[in-house]
Coordinates of C-alpha atoms (C1' of nucleotides) in Angstrom, one line a residue:
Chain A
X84 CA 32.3 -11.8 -82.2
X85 CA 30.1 -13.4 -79.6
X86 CA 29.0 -10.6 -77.2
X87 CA 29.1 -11.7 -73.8
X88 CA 27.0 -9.7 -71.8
X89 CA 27.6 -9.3 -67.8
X90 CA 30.2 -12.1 -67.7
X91 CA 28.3 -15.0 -67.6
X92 CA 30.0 -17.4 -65.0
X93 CA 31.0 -19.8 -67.0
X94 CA 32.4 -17.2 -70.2
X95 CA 34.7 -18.5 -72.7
X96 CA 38.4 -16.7 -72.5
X97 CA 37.6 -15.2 -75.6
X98 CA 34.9 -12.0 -74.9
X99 CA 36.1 -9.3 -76.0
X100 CA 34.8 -6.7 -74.0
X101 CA 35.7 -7.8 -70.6
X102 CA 39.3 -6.7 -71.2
X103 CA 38.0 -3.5 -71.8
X104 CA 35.8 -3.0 -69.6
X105 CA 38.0 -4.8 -66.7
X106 CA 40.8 -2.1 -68.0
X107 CA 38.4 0.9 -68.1
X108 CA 38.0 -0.4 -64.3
X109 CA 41.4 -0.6 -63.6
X110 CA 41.5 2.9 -64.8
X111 CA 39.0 3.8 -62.0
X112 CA 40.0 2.2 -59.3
X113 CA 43.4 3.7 -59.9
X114 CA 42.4 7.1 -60.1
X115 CA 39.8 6.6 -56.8
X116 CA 43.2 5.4 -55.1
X117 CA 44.8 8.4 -56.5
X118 CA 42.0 10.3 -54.4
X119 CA 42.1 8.2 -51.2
X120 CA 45.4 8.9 -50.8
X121 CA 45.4 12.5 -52.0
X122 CA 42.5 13.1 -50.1
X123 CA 44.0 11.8 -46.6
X124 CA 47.2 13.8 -47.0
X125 CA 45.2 17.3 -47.6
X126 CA 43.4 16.6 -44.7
X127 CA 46.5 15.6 -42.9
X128 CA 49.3 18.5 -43.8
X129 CA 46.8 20.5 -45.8
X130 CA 46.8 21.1 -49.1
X131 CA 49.6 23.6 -49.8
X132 CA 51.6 21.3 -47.7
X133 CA 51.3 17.7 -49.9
X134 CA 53.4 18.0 -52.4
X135 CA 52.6 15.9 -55.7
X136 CA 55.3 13.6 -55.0
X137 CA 54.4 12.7 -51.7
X138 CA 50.9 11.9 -52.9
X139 CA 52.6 9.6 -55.7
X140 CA 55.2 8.4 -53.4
X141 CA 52.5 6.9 -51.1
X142 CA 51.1 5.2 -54.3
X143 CA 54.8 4.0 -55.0
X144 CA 54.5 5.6 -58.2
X145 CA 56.2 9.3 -59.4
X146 CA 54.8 12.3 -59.7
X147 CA 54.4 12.8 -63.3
X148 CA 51.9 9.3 -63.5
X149 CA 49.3 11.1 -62.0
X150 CA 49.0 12.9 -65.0
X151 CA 47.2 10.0 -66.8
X152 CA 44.8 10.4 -64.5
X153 CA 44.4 14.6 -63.7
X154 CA 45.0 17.4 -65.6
X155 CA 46.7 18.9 -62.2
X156 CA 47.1 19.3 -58.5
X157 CA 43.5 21.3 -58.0
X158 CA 41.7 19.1 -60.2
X159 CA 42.9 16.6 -57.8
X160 CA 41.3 18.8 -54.6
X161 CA 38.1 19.2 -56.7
X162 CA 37.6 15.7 -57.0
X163 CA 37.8 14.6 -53.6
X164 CA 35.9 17.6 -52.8
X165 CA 33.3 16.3 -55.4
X166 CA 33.4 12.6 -53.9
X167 CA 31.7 14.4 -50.7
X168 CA 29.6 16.2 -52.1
X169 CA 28.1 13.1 -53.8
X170 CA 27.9 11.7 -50.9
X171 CA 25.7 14.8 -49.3
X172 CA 23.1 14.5 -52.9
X173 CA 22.7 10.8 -52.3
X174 CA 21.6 11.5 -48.8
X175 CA 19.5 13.9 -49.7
X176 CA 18.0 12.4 -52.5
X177 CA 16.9 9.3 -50.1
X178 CA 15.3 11.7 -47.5
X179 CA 13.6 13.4 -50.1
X180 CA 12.3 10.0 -51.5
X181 CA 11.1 9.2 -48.4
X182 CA 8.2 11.1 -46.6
X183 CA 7.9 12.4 -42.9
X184 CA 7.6 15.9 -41.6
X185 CA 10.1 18.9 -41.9
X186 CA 11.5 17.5 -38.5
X187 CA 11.7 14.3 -39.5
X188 CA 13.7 15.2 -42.9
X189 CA 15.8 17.3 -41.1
X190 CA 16.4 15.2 -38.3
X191 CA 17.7 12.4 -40.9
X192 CA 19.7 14.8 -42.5
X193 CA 21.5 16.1 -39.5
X194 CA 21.9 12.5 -38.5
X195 CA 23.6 11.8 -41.5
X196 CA 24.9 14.7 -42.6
X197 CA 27.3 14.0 -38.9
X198 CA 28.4 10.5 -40.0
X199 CA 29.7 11.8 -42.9
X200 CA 31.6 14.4 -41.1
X201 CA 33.7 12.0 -40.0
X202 CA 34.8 10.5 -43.0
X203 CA 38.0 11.7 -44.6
X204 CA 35.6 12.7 -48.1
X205 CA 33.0 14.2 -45.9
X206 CA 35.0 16.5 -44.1
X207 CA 37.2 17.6 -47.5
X208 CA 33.6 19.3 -48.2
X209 CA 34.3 22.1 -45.4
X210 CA 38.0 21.7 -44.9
X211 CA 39.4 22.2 -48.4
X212 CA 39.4 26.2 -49.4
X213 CA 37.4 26.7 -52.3
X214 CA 39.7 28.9 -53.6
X215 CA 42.2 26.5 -54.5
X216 CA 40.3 25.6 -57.3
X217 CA 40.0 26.7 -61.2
X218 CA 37.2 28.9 -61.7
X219 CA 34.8 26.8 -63.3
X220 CA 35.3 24.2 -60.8
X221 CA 34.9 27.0 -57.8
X222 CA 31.5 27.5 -59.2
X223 CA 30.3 24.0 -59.8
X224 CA 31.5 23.8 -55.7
X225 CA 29.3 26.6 -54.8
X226 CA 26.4 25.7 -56.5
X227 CA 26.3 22.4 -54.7
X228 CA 26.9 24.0 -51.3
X229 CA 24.0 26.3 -52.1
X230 CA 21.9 23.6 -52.8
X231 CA 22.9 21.5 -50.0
X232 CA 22.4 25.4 -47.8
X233 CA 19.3 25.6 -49.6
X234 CA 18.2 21.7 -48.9
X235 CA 18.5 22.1 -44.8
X236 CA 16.5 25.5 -45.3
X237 CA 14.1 23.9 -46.9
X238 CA 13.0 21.2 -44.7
X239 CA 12.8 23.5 -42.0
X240 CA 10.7 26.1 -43.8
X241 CA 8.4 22.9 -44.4
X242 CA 8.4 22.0 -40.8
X243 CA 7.4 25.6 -40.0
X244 CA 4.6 25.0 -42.6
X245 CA 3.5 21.5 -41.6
X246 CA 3.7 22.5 -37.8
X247 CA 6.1 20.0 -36.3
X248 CA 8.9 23.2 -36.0
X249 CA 8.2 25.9 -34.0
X250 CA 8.5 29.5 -36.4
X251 CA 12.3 30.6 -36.6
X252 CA 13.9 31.8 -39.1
X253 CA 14.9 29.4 -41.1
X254 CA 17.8 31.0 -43.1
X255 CA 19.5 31.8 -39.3
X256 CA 18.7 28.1 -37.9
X257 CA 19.7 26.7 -41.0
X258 CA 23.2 28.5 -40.4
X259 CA 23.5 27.1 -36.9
X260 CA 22.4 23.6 -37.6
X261 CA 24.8 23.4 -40.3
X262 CA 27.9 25.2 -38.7
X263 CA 27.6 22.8 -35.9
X264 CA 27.9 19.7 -37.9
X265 CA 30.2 21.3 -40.3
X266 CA 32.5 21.6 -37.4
X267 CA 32.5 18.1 -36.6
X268 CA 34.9 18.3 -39.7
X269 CA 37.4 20.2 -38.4
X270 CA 37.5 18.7 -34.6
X271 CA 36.6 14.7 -34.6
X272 CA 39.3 12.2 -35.5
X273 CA 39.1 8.8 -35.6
X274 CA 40.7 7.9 -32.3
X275 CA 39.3 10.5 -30.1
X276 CA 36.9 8.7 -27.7
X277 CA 33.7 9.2 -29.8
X278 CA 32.3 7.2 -32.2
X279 CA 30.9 8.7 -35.0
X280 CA 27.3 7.0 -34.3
X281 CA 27.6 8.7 -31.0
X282 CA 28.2 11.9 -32.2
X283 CA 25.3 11.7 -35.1
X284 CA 22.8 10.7 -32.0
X285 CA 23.5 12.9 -30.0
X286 CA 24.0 16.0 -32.1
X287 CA 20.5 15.1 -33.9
X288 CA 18.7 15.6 -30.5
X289 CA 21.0 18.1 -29.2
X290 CA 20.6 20.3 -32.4
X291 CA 16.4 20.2 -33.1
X292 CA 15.5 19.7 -29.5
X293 CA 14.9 23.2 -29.2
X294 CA 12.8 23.6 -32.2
X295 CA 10.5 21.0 -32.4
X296 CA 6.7 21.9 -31.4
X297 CA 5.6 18.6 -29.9
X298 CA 6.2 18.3 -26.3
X299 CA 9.9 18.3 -25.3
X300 CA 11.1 14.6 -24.6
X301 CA 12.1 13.7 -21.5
X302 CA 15.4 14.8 -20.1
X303 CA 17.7 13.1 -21.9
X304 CA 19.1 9.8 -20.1
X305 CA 22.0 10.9 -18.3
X306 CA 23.8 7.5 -19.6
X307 CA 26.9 8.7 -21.0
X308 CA 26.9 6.1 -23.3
X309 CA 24.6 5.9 -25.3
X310 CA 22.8 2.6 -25.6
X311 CA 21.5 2.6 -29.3
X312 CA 18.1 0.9 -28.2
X313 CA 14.8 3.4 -28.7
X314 CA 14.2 6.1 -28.1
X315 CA 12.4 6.2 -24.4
X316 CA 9.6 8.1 -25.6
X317 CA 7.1 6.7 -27.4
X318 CA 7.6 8.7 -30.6
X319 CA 10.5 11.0 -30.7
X320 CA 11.0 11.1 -34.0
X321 CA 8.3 8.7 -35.3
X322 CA 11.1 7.0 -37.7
X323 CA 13.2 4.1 -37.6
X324 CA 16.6 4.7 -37.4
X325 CA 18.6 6.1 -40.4
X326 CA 21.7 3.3 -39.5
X327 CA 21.6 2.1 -42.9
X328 CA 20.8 5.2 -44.6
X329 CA 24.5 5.9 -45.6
X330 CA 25.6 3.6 -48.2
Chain B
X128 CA 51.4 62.4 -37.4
X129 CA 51.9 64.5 -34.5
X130 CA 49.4 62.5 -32.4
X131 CA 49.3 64.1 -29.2
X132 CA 49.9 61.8 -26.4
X133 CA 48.4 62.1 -23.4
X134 CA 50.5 65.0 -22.3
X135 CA 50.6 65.8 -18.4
X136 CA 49.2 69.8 -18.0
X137 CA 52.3 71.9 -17.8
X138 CA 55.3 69.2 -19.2
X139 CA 58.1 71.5 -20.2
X140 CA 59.3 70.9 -24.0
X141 CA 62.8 68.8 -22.7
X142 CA 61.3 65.8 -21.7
X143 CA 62.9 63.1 -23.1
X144 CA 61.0 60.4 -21.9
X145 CA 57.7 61.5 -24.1
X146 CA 59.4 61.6 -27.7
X147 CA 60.7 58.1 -26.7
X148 CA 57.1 56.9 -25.8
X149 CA 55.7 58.7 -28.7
X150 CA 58.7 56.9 -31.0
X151 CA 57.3 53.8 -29.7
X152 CA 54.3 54.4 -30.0
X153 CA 54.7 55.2 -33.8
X154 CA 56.4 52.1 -34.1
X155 CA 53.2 50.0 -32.1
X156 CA 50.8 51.8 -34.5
X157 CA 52.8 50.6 -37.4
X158 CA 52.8 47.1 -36.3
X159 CA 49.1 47.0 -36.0
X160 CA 48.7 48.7 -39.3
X161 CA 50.7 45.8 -40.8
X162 CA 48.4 43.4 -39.2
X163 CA 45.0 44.8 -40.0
X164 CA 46.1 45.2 -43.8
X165 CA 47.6 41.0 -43.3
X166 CA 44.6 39.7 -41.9
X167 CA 42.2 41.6 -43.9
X168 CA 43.9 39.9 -47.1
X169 CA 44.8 36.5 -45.5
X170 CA 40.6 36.5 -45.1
X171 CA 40.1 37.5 -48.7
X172 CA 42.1 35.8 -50.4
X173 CA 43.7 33.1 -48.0
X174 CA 47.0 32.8 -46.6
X175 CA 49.0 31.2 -49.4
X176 CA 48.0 33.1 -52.0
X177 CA 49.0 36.5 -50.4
X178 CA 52.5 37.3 -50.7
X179 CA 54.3 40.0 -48.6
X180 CA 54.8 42.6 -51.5
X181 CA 51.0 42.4 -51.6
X182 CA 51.0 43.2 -47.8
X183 CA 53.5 45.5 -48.2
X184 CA 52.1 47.7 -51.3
X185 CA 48.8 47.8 -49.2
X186 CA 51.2 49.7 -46.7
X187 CA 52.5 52.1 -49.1
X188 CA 56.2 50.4 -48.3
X189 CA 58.4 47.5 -49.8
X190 CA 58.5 43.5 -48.8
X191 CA 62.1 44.3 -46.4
X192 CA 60.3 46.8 -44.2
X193 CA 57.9 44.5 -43.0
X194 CA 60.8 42.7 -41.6
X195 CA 61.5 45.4 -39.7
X196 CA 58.4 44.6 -37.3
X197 CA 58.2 40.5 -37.9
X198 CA 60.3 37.7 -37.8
X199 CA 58.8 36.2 -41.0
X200 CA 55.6 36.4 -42.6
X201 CA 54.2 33.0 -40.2
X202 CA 54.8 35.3 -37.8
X203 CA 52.5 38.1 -39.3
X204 CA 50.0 35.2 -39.5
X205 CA 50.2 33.9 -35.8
X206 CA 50.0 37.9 -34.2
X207 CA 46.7 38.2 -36.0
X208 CA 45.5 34.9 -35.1
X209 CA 46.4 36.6 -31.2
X210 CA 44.5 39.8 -31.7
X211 CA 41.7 37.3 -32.3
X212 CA 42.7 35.6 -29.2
X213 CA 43.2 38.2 -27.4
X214 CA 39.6 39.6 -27.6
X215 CA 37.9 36.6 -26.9
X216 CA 39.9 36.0 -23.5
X217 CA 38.7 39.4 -22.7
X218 CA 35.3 38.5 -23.0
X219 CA 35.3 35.2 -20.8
X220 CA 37.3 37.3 -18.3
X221 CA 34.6 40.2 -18.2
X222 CA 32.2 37.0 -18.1
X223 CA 33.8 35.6 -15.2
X224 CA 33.8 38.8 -13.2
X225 CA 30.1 39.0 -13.3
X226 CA 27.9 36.4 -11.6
X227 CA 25.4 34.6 -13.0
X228 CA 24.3 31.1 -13.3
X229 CA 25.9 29.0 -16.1
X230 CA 22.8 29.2 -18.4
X231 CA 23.2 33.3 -18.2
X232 CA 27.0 32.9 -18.2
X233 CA 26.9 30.8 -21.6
X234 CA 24.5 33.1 -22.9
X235 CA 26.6 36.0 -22.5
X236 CA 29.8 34.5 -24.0
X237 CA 27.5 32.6 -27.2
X238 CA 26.9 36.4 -27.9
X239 CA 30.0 38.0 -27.4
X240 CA 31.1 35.4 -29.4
X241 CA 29.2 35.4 -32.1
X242 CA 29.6 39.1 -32.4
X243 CA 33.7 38.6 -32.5
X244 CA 33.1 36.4 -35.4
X245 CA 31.8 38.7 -37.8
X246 CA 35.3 40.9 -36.9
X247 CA 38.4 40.1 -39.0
X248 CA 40.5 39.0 -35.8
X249 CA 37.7 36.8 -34.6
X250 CA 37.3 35.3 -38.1
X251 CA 41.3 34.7 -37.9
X252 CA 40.7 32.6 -35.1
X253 CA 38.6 30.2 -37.0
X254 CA 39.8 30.7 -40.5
X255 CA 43.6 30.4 -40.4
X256 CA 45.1 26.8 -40.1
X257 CA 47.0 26.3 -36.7
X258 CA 49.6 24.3 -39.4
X259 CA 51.1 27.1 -41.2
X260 CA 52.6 28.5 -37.8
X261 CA 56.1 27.7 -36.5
X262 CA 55.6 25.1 -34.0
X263 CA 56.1 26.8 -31.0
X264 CA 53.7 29.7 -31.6
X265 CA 51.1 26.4 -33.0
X266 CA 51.5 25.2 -29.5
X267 CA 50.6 28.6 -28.2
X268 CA 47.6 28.7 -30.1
X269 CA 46.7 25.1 -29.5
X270 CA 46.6 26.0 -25.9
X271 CA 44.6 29.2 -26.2
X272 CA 41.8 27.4 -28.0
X273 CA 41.8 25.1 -25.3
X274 CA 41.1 27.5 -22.8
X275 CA 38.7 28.4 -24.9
X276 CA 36.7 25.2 -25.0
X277 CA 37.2 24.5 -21.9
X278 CA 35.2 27.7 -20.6
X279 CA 32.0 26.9 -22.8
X280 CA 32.1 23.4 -20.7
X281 CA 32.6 25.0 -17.9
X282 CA 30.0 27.4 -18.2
X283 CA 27.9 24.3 -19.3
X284 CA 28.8 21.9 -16.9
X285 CA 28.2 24.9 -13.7
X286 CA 24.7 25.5 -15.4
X287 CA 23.4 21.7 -14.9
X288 CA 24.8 21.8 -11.5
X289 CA 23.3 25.2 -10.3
X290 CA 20.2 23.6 -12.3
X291 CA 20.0 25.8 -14.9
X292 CA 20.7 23.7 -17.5
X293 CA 19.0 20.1 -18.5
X294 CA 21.5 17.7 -18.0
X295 CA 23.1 16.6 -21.0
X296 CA 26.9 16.1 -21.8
X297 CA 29.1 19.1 -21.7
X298 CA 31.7 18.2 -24.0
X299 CA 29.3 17.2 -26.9
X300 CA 27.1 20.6 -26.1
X301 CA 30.0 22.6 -25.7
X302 CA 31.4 21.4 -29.5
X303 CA 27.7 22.1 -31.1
X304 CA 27.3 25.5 -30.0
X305 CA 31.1 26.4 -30.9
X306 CA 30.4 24.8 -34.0
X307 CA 27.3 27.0 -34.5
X308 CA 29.5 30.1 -33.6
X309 CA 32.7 29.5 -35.2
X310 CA 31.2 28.4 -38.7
X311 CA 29.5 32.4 -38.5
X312 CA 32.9 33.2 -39.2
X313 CA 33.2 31.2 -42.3
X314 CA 29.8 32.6 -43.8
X315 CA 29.3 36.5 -42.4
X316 CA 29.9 38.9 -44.6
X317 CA 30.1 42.7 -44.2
X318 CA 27.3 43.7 -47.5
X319 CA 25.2 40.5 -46.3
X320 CA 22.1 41.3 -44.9
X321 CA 22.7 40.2 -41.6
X322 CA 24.0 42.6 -38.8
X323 CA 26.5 40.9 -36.3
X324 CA 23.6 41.9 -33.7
X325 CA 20.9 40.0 -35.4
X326 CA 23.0 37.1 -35.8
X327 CA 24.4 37.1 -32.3
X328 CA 20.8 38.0 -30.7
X329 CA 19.2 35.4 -32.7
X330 CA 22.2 32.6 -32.0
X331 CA 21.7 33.3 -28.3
X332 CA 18.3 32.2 -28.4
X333 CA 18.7 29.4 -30.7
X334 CA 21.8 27.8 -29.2
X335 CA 20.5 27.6 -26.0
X336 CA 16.9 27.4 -25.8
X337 CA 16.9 23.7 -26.2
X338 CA 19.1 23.2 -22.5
X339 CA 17.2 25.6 -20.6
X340 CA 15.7 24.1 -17.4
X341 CA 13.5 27.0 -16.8
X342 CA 10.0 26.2 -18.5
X343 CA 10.0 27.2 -22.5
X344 CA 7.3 29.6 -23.5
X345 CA 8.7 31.0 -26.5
X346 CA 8.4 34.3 -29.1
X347 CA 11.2 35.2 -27.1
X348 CA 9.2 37.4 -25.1
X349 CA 12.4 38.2 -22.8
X350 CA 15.3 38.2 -25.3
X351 CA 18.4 38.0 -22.7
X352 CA 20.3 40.6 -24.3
X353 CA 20.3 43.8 -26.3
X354 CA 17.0 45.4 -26.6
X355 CA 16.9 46.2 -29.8
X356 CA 13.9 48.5 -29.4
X357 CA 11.7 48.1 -31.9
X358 CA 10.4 44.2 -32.3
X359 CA 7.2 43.8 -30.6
X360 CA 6.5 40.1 -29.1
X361 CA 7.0 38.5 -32.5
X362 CA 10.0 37.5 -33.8
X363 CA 11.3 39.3 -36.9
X364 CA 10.5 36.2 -39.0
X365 CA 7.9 33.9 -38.8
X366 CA 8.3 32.4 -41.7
X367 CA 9.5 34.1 -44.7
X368 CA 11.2 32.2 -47.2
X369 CA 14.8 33.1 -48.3
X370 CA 15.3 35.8 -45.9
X371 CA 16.1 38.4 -49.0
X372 CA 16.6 41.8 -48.0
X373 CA 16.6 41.0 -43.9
X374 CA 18.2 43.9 -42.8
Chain C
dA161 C1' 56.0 -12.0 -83.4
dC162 C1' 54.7 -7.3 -84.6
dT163 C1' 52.7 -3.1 -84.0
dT164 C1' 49.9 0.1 -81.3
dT165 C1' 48.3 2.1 -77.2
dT166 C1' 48.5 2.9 -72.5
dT167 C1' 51.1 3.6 -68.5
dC168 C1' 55.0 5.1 -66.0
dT169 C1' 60.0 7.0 -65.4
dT170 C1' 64.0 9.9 -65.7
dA171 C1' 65.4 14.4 -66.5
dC172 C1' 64.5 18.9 -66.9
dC173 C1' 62.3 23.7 -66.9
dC174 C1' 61.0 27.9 -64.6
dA175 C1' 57.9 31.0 -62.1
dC176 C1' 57.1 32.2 -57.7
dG177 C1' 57.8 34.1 -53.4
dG178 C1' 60.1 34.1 -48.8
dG179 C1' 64.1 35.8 -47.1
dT180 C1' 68.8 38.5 -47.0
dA181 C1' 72.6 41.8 -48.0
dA182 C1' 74.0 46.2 -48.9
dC183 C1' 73.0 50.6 -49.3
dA184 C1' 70.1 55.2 -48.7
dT185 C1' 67.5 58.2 -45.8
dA186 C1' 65.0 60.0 -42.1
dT187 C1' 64.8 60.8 -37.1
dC188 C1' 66.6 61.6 -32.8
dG189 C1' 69.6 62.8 -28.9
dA190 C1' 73.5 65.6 -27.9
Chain D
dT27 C1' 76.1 70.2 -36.8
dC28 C1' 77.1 65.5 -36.0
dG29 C1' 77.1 60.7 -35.0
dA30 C1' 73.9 56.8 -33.8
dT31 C1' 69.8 54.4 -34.5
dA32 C1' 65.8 53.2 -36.7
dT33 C1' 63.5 52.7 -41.0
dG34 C1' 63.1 52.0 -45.6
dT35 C1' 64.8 50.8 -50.6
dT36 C1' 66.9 48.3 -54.5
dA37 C1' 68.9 44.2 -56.0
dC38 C1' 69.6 39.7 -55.5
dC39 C1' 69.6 34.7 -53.9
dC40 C1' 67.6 30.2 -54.0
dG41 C1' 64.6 26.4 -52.4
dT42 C1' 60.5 24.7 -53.7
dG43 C1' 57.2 22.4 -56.3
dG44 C1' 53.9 22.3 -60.2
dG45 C1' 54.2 21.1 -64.7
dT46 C1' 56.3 19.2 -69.3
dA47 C1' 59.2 16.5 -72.8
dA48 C1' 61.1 12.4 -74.4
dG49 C1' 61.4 7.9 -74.1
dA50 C1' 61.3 3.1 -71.6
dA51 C1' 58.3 -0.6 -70.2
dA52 C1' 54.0 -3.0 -70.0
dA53 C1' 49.6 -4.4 -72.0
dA54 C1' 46.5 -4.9 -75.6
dG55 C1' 45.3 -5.8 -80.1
dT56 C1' 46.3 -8.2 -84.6

DNA sequence: ACTTTTTCTTACCCACGGGTAACATATCGA
DNA sequence: TCGATATGTTACCCGTGGGTAAGAAAAAGT
């Protein structure tokens, strides 16, 4: 058989593994819509409340087809759960690529760790109960929060050690920083008068302001809204803006 | 058993009106009891997974005598979730009774607060979903959080006018810091490490030393609230990593 | 065209748990 | 002692919803 590689633009009807990788696709995109939806009626009703039907239903398919694609209703929850939490590593893994202070790192990470509050797999990460899950699944759960816990103590520890954050305890202002943005979870909805850029600007000031060693900024502009030009100090931050930081 | 009730000096033994009191006083204690064992399993194991015989062998009794003191067991759920309620509109009204400007009013209610949310009740208030209650006790709820809310923005909003706050917008403050305190809820535990008044002393500071007006020096030389004796000017940690045995 | 594999449907099972009915037993007032 | 009320028990009902079995209907492969 003549392997095509990458479909070639131009590729003769006859490639064999197209088809099958076009249907492993299919099979993908499938189940991701299995999660879209799933995911948006858990966060809706709650998940005791969808019922496996409705979640087929909305696919206009029956409740046994999503069998093909999940062994069961909580692998279901762990999956979307799992889709946020990917989302949370990647982020992480780019501020960690990247260099800057503890302040800085932890300033991108509270800015984006907000956006993704307000998306529907972002907030499954601290709406959805943990216990609804099989065991081994639990686990796997914890062990990413913990390292995500672990990740926001960490940059501050290192902004203790590098100077730019004043000493705290970083196991205690790790708690606050995350509880507030976690919380964004549970109130913001899409139609609610603030944008989610809002809400990541402001709560990445509002939530380091008090711990940062340089000089405290200027009062913050009383403009409600706020203009996404620069910063008006010089230097707040030191870094470009994290906009396109979030795939 | 025979719990004497606050019997008047010289009451002969036919009064009628103290075996009623003490009948329904019986019957009050009971209720409560029901609660604390509900809410203390609803946190443990969540409110769907916890069935009534479970409350009920806790109790000693049967599922049927519960309904001898609730309508239904969303009705267990929405009196705890108003225990919880219940203490924290205490607070804000003790709050309001004192003076004080809105920095030293916020301060007192972040620590209150906080301190409520390492109780069961005050965990309820965070922990249960609003969903699982008939509607019209949801709306009841629904309001009371409101209230809630709307006193941290108050408090807020007074302390930029009296000027002891740094302007900055209320609503968006008043969500971070609730954030902050609610989420202590979904992370204290009892065998932790952490005593509620570490947690709430050290939240007071750290929640609100960014909006202060008053110029920052920090180590906390004047911690607002509960002198806790012994810490000289330092703060307990500087910089320890992975706060182990904090106690 | 044919078989084979994947995908989806119809029809069903059944454990679970909230809620109720009927009956038993204290408790109280007289 | 005796009825009335409150409190609790045993036995049962039944809606719900996750999960499965068997087979139709599409695709894919040949």
């Amino acid at each position: 058989m003549d392997s095509a590689p990458p479909v070639p633009p131009s590729s003769p009807p006859s490639s064999p593994w197209l088809p099958f990788e076009s249907r492993r696709r299919a099979r993908d995109e499938k189940r991701e819509a299995v999660l879209r939806a799933a995911v948006q009626l858990f966060l809706e009703q709650g998940y005791h409340r969808v019922t496996l039907s409705e979640v087929a239903e909305r696919l206009n398919i029956t409740k046994p087809a999503l069998y093909n694609y999940f062994r069961g209703k909580d692998e279901i929850l762990f999956e979307c759960w799992s889709m946020g939490a990917e989302l949370v590593d990647s982020v992480i893994t780019e501020i960690n690529a990247g260099g800057g202070s503890g302040l800085a790192k932890l300033r991108k990470l509270v800015h984006a760790y907000a956006g993704l509050m307000a998306t529907d797999f972002g907030a499954s990460l601290v709406r959805f109960d943990l216990r609804d899950l099989a065991e081994r699944n639990a686990a796997v759960a914890r062990a990413a929060k913990k390292r995500i816990d672990a990740t926001f103590r960490r940059y501050i520890a290192g902004g203790i050690d590098d100077g730019s954050i004043r000493p705290c305890d970083p196991k205690l202002a790790a708690f606050a920083i995350a509880g507030a943005l976690n919380w964004i979870g549970h109130w913001y909805q899409r139609d609610g008068g603030l944008s989610p850029t809002e809400i990541a600007d402001e709560f990445t000031v509002r939530l380091t302001e008090g711990m940062a060693t340089e000089g405290r900024q200027q009062t913050t502009k009383k403009t409600p809204r706020v203009p996404k030009g620069r910063n008006s100090g010089r230097k707040t931050t030191g870094k470009k803006r994290t906009g396109g930081g979030t795939r």
